[in-house]
Coordinates of C-alpha atoms in Angstrom, one line a residue:
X1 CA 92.7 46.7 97.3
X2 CA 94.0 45.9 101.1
X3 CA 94.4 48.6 103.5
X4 CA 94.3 51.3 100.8
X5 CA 91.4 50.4 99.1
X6 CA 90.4 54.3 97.0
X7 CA 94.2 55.4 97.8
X8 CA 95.5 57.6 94.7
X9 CA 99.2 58.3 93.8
X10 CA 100.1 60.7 91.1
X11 CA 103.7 59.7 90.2
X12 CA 103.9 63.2 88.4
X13 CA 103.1 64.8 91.3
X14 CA 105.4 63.1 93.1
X15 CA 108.2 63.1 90.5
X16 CA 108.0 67.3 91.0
X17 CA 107.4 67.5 94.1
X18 CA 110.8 65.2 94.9
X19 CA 112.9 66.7 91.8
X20 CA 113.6 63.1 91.0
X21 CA 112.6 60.6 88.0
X22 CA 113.2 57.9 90.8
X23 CA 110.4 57.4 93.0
X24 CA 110.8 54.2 96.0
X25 CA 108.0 52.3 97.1
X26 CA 108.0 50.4 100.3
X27 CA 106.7 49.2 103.4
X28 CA 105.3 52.2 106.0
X29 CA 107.6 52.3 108.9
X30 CA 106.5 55.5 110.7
X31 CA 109.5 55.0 113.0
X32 CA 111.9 55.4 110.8
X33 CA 113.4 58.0 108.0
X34 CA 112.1 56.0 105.4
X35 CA 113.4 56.9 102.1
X36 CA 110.5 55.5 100.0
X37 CA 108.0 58.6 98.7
X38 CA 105.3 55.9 98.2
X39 CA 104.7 54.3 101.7
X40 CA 102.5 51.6 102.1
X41 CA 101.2 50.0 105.1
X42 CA 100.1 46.4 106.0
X43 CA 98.4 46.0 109.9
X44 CA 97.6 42.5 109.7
X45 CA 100.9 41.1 107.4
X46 CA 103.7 41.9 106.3
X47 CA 104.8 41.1 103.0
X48 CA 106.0 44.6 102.3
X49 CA 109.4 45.1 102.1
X50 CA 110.8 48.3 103.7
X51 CA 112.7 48.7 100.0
X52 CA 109.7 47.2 97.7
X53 CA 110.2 48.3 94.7
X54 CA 111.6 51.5 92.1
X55 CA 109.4 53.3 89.6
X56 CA 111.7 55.2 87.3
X57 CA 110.9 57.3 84.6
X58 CA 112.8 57.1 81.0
X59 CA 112.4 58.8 77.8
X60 CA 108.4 60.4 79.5
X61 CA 107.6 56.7 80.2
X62 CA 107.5 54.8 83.8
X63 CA 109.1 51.6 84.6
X64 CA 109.2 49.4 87.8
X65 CA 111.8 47.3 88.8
X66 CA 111.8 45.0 91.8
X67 CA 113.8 45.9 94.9
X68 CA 116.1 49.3 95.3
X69 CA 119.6 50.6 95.1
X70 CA 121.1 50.3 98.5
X71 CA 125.0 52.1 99.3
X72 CA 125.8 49.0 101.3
X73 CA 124.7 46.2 99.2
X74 CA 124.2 47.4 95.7
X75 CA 120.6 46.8 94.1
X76 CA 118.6 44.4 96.6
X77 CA 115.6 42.3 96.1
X78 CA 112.1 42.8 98.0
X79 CA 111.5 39.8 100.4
X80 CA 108.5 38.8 98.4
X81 CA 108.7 40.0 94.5
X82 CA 106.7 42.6 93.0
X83 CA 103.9 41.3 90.4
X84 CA 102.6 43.5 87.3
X85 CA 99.7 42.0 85.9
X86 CA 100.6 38.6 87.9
X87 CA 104.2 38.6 85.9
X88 CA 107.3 38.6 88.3
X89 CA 109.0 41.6 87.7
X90 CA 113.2 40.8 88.0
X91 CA 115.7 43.0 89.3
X92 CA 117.5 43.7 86.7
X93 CA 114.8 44.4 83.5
X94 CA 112.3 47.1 84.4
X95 CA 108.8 46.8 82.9
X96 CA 107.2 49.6 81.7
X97 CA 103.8 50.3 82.7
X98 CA 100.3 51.2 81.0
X99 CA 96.8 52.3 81.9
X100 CA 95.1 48.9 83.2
X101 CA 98.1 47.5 84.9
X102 CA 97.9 45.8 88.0
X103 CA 100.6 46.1 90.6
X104 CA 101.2 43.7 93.2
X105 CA 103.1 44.6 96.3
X106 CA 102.8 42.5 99.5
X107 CA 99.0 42.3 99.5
X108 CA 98.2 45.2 98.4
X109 CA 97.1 45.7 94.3
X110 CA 97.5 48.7 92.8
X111 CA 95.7 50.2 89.8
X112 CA 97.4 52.3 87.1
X113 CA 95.4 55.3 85.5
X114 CA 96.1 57.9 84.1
X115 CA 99.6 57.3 83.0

């Protein structure tokens, strides 16, 4: 739900089409380079952080964590947590994710199928 309400992400697509088992999600900033490669954007809030959250793929399964590496700081936080299934998801332990699963990122809910 929110402002991409029928939006669709294959993370397999995405995980070829990057060459990477390390996909970012984060707030849609069309002004800058982002690095995220899922890019989500709130008009009316703004509880996405610009480095949400990190999907990660280990052993043909995916996992999210909250927050992303950064050079500068090491592995920071979002501003506002990242929810699977209404369960904070930490920093530090990933949790791996299932058909069914809700994500929870700023305002906007995310689905998982097909996974």
């Amino acid at each position: 739900n929110g402002e991409w309400l029928g939006a669709a992400f294959s993370l397999d697509e995405l995980e070829y089409q990057h060459r990477s088992k390390v996909l970012r999600i984060g707030w849609d900033d069309q002004k800058s380079k982002s690095p995220n490669h899922i890019r989500l954007k709130e008009t009316y809030t703004q509880f996405i952080s610009g480095q949400h959250a990190t999907l990660e793929k280990y052993n043909g399964k995916w996992f999210i964590r909250d927050g992303q590496w950064n050079q500068k700081q090491g592995w920071k936080a979002s501003t506002n947590g990242t929810l699977v299934n209404g369960l904070e998801v930490s920093i530090h332990d990933g949790v791996g994710l299932k058909n069914g699963d809700i994500l929870t990122i700023g305002e906007i809910n995310l689905k998982i199928m097909n996974i």
